[in-house]
Coordinates of C-alpha atoms in Angstrom, one line a residue:
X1 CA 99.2 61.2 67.0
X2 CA 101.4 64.3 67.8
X3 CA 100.0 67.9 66.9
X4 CA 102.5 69.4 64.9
X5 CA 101.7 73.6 64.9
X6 CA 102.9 74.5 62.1
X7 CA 101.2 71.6 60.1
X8 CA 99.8 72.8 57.2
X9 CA 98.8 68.7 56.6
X10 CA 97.3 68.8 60.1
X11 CA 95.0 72.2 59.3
X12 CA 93.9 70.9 56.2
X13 CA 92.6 67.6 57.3
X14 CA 91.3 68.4 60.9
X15 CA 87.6 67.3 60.5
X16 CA 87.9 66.5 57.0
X17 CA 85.6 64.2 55.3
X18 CA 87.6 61.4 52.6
X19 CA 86.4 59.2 50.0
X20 CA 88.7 56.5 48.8
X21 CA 88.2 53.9 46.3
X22 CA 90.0 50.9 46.2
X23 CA 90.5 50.9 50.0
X24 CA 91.3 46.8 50.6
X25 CA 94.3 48.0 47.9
X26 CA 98.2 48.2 49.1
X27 CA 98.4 51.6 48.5
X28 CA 94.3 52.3 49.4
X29 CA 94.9 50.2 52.7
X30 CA 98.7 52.0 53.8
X31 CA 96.9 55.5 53.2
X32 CA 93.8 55.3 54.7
X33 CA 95.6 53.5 58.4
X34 CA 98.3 57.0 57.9
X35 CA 95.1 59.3 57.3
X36 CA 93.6 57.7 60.5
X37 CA 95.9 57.3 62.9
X38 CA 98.2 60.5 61.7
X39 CA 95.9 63.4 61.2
X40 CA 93.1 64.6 62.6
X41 CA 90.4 63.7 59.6
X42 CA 86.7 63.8 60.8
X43 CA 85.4 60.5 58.8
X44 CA 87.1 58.2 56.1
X45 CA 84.8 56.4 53.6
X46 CA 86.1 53.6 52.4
X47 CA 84.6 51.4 49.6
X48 CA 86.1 47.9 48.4
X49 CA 84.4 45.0 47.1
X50 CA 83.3 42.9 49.8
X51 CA 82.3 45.6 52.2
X52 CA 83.3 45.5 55.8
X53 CA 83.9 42.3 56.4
X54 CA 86.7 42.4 53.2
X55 CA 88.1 45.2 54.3
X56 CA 88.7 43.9 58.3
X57 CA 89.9 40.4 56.8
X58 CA 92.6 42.0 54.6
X59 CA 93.4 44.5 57.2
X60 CA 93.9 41.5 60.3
X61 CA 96.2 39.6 57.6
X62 CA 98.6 42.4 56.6
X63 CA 98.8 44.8 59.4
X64 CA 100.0 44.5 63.1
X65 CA 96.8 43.7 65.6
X66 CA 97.3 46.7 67.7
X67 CA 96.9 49.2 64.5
X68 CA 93.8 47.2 63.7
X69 CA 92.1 47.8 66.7
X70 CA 93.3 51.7 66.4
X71 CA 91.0 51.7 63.2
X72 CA 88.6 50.3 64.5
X73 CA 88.7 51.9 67.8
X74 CA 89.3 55.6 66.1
X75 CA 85.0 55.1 65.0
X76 CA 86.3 57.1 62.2
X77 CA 86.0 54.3 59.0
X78 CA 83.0 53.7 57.3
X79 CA 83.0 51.0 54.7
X80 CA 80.9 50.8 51.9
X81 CA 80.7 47.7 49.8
X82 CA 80.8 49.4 46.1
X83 CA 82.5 48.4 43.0
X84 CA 83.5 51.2 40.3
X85 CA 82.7 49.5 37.4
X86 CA 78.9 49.6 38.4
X87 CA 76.2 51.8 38.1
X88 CA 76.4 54.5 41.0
X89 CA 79.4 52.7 41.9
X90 CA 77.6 50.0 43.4
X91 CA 76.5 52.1 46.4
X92 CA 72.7 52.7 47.9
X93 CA 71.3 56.1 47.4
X94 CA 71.9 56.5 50.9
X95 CA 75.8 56.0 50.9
X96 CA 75.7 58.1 47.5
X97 CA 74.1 61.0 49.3
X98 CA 76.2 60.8 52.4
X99 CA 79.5 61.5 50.5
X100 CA 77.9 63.5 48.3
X101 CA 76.9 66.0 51.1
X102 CA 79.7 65.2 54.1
X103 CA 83.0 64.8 51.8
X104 CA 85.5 67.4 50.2
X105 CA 88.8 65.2 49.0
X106 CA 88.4 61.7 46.8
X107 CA 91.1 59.7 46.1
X108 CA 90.2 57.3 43.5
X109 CA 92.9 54.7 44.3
X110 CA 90.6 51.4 42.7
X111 CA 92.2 50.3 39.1
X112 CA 93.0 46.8 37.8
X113 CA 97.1 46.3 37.8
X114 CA 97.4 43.9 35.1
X115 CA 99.7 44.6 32.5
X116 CA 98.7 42.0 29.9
X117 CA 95.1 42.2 29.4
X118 CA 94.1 43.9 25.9
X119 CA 93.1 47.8 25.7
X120 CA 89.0 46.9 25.8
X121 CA 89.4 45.0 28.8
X122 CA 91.3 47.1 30.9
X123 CA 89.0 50.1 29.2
X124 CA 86.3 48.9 31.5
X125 CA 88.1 49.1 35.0
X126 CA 90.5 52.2 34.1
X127 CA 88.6 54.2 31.7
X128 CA 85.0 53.8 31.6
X129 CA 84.8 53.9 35.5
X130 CA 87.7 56.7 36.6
X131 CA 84.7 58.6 34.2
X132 CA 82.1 57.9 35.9
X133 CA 83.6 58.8 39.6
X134 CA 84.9 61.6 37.8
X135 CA 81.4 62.5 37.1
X136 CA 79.8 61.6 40.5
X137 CA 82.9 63.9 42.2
X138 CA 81.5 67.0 40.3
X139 CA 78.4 66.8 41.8
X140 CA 80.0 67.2 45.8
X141 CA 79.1 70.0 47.6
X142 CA 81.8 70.6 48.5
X143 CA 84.5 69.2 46.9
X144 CA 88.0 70.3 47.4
X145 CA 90.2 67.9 45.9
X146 CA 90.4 64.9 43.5
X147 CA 93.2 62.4 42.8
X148 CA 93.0 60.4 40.5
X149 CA 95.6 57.8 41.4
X150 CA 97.8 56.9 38.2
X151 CA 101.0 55.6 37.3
X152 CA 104.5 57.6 36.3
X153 CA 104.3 54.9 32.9
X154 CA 101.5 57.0 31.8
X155 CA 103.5 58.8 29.7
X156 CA 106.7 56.0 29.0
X157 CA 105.2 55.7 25.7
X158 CA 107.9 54.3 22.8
X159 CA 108.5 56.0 19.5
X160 CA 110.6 54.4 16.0
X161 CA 113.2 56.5 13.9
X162 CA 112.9 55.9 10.6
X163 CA 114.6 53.1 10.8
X164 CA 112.4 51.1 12.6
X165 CA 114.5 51.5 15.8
X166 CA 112.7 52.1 19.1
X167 CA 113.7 55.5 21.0
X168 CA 112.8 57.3 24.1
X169 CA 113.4 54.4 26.2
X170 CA 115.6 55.9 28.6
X171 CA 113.7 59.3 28.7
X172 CA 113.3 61.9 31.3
X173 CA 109.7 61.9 32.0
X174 CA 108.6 65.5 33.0
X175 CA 105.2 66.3 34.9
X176 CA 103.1 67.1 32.7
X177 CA 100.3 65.6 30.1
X178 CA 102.2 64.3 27.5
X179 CA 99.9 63.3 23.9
X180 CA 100.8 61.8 20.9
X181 CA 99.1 64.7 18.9
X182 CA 99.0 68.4 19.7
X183 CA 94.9 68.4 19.7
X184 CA 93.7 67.8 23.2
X185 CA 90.1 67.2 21.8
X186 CA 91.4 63.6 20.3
X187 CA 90.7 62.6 23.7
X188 CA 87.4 62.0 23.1
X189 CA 87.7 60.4 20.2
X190 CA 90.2 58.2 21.2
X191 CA 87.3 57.1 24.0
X192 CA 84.5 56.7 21.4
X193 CA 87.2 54.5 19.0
X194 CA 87.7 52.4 22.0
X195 CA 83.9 52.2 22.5
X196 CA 83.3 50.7 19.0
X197 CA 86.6 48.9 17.8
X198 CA 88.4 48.4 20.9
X199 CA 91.3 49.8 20.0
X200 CA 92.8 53.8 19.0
X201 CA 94.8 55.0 15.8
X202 CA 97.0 56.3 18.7
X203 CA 97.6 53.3 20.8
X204 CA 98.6 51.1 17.9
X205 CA 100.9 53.8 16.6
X206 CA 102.9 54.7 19.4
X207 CA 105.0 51.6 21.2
X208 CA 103.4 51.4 24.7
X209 CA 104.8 49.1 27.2
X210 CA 101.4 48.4 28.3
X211 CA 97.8 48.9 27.2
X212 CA 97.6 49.2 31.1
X213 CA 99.4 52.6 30.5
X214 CA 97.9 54.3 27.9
X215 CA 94.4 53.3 29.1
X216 CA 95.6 55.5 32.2
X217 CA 97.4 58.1 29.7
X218 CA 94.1 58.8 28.4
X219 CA 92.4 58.5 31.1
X220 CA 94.2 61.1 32.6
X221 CA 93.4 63.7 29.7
X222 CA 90.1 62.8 29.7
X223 CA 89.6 64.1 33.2
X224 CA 91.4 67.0 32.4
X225 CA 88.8 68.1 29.9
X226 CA 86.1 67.5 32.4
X227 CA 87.2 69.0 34.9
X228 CA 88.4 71.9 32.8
X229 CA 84.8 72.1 31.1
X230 CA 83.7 73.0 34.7
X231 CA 85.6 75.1 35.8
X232 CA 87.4 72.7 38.4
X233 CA 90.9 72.3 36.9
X234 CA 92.6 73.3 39.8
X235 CA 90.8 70.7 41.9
X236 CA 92.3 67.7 40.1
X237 CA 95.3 66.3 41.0
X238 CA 96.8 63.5 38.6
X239 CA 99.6 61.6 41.2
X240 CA 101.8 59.2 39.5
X241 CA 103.7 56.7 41.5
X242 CA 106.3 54.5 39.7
X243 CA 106.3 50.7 40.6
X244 CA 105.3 50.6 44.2
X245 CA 107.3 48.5 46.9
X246 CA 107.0 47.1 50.2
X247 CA 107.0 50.2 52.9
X248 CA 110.2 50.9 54.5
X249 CA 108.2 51.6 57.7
X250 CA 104.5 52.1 57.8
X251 CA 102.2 51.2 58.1
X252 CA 104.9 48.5 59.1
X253 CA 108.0 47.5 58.3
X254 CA 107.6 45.8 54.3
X255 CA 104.3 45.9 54.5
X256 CA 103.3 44.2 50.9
X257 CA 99.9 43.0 50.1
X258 CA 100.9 39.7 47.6
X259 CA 100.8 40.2 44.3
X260 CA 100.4 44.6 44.3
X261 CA 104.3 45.0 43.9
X262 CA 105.7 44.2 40.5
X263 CA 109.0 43.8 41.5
X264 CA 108.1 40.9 44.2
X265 CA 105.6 39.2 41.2
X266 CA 109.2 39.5 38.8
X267 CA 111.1 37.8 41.1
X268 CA 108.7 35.1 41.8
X269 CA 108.3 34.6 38.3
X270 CA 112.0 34.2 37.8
X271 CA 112.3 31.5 40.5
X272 CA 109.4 29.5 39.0
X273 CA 110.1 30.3 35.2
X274 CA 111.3 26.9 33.7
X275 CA 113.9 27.7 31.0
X276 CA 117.9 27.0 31.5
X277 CA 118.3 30.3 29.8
X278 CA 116.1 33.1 29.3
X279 CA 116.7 36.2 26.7
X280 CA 115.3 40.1 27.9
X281 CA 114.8 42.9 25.1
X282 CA 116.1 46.2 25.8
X283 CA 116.1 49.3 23.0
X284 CA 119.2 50.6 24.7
X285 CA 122.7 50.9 23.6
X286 CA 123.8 49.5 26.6
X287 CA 120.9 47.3 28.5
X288 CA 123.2 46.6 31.1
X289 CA 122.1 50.2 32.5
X290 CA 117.8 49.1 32.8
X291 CA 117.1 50.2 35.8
X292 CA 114.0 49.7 37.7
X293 CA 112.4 53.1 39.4
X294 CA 110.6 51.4 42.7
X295 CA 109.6 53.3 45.9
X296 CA 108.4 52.4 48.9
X297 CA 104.4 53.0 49.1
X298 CA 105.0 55.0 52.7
X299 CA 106.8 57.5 50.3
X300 CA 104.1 57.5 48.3
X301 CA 101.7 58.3 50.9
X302 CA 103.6 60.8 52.1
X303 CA 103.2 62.4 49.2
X304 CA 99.7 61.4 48.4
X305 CA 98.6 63.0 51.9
X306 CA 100.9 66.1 52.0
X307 CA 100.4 67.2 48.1
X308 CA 96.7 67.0 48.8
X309 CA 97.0 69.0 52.1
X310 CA 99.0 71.4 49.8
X311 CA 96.7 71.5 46.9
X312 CA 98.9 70.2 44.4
X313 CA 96.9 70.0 40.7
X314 CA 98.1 68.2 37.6
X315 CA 100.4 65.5 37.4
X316 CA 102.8 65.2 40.5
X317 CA 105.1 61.7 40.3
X318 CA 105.9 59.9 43.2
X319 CA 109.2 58.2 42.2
X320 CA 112.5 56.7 43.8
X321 CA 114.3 59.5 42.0
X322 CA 117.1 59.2 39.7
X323 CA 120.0 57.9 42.0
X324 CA 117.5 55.1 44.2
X325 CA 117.0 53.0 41.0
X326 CA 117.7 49.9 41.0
X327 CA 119.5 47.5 38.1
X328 CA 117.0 45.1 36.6
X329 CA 119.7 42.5 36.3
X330 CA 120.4 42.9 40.2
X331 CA 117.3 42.1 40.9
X332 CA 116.9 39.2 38.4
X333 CA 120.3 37.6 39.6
X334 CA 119.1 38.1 43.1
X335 CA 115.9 36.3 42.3
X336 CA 118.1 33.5 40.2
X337 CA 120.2 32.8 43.4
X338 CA 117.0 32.1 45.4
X339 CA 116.3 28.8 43.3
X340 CA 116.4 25.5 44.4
X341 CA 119.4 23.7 43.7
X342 CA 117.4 21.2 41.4
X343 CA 115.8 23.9 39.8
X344 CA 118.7 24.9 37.9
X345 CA 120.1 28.2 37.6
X346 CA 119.3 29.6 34.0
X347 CA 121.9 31.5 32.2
X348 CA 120.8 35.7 31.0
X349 CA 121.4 37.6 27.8
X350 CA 120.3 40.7 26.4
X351 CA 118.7 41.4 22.6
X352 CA 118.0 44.3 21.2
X353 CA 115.2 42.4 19.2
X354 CA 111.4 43.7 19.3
X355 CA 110.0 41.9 22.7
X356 CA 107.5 40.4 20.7
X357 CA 110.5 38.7 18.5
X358 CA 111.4 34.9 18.6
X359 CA 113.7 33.5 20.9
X360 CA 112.8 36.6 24.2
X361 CA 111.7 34.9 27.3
X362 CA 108.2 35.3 28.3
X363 CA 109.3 37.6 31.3
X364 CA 111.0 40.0 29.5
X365 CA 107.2 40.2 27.6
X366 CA 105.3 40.4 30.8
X367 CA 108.1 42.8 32.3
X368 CA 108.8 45.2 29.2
X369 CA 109.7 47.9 31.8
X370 CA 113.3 46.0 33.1
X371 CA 114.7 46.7 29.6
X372 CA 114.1 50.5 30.2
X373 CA 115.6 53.3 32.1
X374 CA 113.2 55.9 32.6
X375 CA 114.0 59.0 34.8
X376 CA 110.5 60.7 36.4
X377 CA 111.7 64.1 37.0
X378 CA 110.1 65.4 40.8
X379 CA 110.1 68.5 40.4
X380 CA 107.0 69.4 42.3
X381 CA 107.5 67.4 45.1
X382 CA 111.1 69.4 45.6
X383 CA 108.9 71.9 45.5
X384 CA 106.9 71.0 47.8
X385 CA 109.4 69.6 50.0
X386 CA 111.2 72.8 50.3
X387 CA 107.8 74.6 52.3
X388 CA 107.0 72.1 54.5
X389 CA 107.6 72.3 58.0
X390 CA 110.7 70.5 60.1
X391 CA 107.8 68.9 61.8
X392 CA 106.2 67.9 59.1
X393 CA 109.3 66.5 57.3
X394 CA 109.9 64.2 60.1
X395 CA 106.6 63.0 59.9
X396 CA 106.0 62.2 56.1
X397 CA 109.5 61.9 54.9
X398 CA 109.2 62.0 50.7
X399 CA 112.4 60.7 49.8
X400 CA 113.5 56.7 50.4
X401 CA 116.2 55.8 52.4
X402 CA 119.4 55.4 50.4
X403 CA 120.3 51.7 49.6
X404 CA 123.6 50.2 49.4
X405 CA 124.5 49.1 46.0
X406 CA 125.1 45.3 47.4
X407 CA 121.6 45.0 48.9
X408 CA 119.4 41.9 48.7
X409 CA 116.3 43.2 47.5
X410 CA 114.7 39.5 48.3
X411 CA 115.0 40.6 51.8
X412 CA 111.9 41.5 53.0
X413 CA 109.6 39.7 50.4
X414 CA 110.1 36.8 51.7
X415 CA 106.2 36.4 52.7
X416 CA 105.3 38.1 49.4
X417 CA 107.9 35.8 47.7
X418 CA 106.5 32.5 49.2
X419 CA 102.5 33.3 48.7
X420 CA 103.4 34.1 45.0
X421 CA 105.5 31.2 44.4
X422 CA 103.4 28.4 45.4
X423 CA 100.3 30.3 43.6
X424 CA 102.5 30.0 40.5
X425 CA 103.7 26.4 40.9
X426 CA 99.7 25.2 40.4
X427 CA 100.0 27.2 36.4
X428 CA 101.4 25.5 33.7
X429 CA 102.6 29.1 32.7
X430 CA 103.6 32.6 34.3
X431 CA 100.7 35.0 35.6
X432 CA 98.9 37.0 33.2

């Protein structure tokens, strides 16, 4: 690690005490081995189900040997063995405690990823429990910081014109809470109609690509009022990646944990899908133009660790940008021209039926986003980006490398590919 003076990252986390949830995670994992062995933090408490011995085992299967024996060497990782969705977060009153009095920054990075599960069971994992560390955070010491770790689709919700035709599919998503209704207090009732029937007036009336999403979009203004009722609004900081990729770089070249990237999960699934022809929805005039907003998860560390350093509050994205997306049918074609030669090679078309209509291919269901092009404006990170230091540019770059348009985004995933590919060879259907 090289001292960089006029580090305002390195100031703020020299002999800093961390919290992270979700730590045996792709992003959880690539941020706590940047924390370690790039700044000078005092102590990092992880917590992942399985404890210590999870958290080695995932670490010795997806990162190089000699950065596993710098964490382990460094004596600065403790792992707790704690799941969020139980009481106390499944940690001894010791551990609870411990952070309670040593740590100042949590990043609550834990969350379930699936996108087809209904709303009351992804309530559970999202919801109830993001709650209830949001609770146990308020009672630190000494707390300086809290991310809750969301997703730039928070706010992708769909509307219909009067017609019945679906808009705001190619918005601009700006960085900030967005609602359905001007009253922030339906929040709370939105959690308690949840509670009892499982469901919101809000979720069904507005066209969310996931129930994934909105359970973070509430989410999200639900720790807002907390933290507002006391008095620690300025403490919360709401980071939104968009879909997160293999890392250009670090913690090593595409480093992927199987199964974390959508974009490596949609081109397995197109390999394996059966059909000689499969039909995607799109709402757009021209669906030619989806794109598919995917950044490297170094990038979003980078900006995980410096916005924190910089005490960032409110929703900050960490997105590809405008001019990095990529073309969802370049990366389905690509993922077509990896099939065997017995396999057959299925023909595309685009509809601009409902994706819930007859004849759409079940991947166009599971992957609603590909028929969108959303753009995730970044404002605070230009921001940002504009006071950091030379030094500290060099060493937590926010912006990804700019791709040539005839890349093969199968290289890379090739690990990834092969793991998720023989894992959906033993289904009779696609993942769900």
């Amino acid at each position: 690690m090289t001292a960089d003076p006029a580090s305002q990252v390195q100031d703020f986390y020299r002999d800093r005490s961390v919290f992270c949830t979700g730590a045996t995670g792709m992003l959880g994992l690539a941020y706590i081995v940047r924390l370690v062995l790039e700044t000078p933090v005092g102590h990092v408490y992880a917590m992942a189900r399985g404890g210590e011995k999870r958290m080695w085992q995932v670490c010795n299967d997806y990162l190089p040997r000699e950065q596993v024996e710098a964490l382990q060497k460094s004596d600065r990782i403790t792992v707790f063995d704690g799941d969020i969705t139980h009481t106390n977060l499944g940690l001894t009153d010791d551990q609870i405690e411990t952070i309670r009095d040593k740590v100042s920054v949590v990043v609550h990075a834990a969350s379930t990823v699936n996108l087809v599960k209904p709303l009351h069971e992804v309530a559970d994992v999202i919801i109830y429990s993001s709650l209830a560390v949001a609770d146990f955070v308020l009672s630190l010491r000494n707390l300086e910081r809290f991310v809750y770790v969301s997703t730039a689709y928070a706010s992708t919700f769909l509307r219909r014109d009067m017609q019945g035709n679906v808009i705001g599919s190619d918005a601009v998503i700006k960085e900030k809470v967005h609602q359905l209704r001007s009253i922030v207090e339906t929040a709370e009732a939105e959690l308690a109609d949840i509670r009892e029937c499982g469901t919101t007036p809000e979720f069904n009336f507005a066209d969310y690509l996931y129930p994934y999403s909105y359970a973070k979009n509430l989410t999200e203004r639900l720790l807002i009022s907390r933290f507002e009722k006391h008095g620690q609004s300025d403490r919360l900081l709401i980071f939104r990646p968009s879909i997160i990729g293999p890392a250009e770089k670090l913690p090593c070249p595409n480093f992927e944990i199987a199964g974390s990237t959508p974009v490596t999960t949609f081109m397995a699934a197109a390999i394996m899908t059966p059909p000689l022809s499969m039909c995607f929805a799109s709402p757009l005039e021209d669906p030619t133009t989806a794109t598919i907003d995917e950044v490297p998860v170094d990038m979003v560390v980078n900006r995980l660790v410096v916005h924190t350093a910089y005490s960032s509050s409110g929703p900050v994205h960490a997105a590809s940008g405008r001019d990095a997306r990529v073309k969802s049918e370049t990366l389905w074609l690509q993922a077509i021209a990896m099939r065997s030669w017995w396999w057959w090679r299925p023909t595309g078309a685009w509809t601009s039926k409902d994706w819930s209509a007859a004849g759409v291919c079940k991947l166009s269901r599971l992957f609603k986003v590909c028929g969108c092009d959303f753009v995730f404006d970044q404002a605070k990170s230009e921001a940002v980006w504009a006071r950091m230091s030379q030094g500290e540019q060099e060493t937590w770059p926010f912006w990804p490398t700019p791709a040539d348009e005839d890349k093969n985004h199968v290289l890379g995933r090739e690990r990834a590919l092969r793991l998720l590919c023989d894992k959906f060879a033993s289904r009779t259907c696609l993942p769900a």
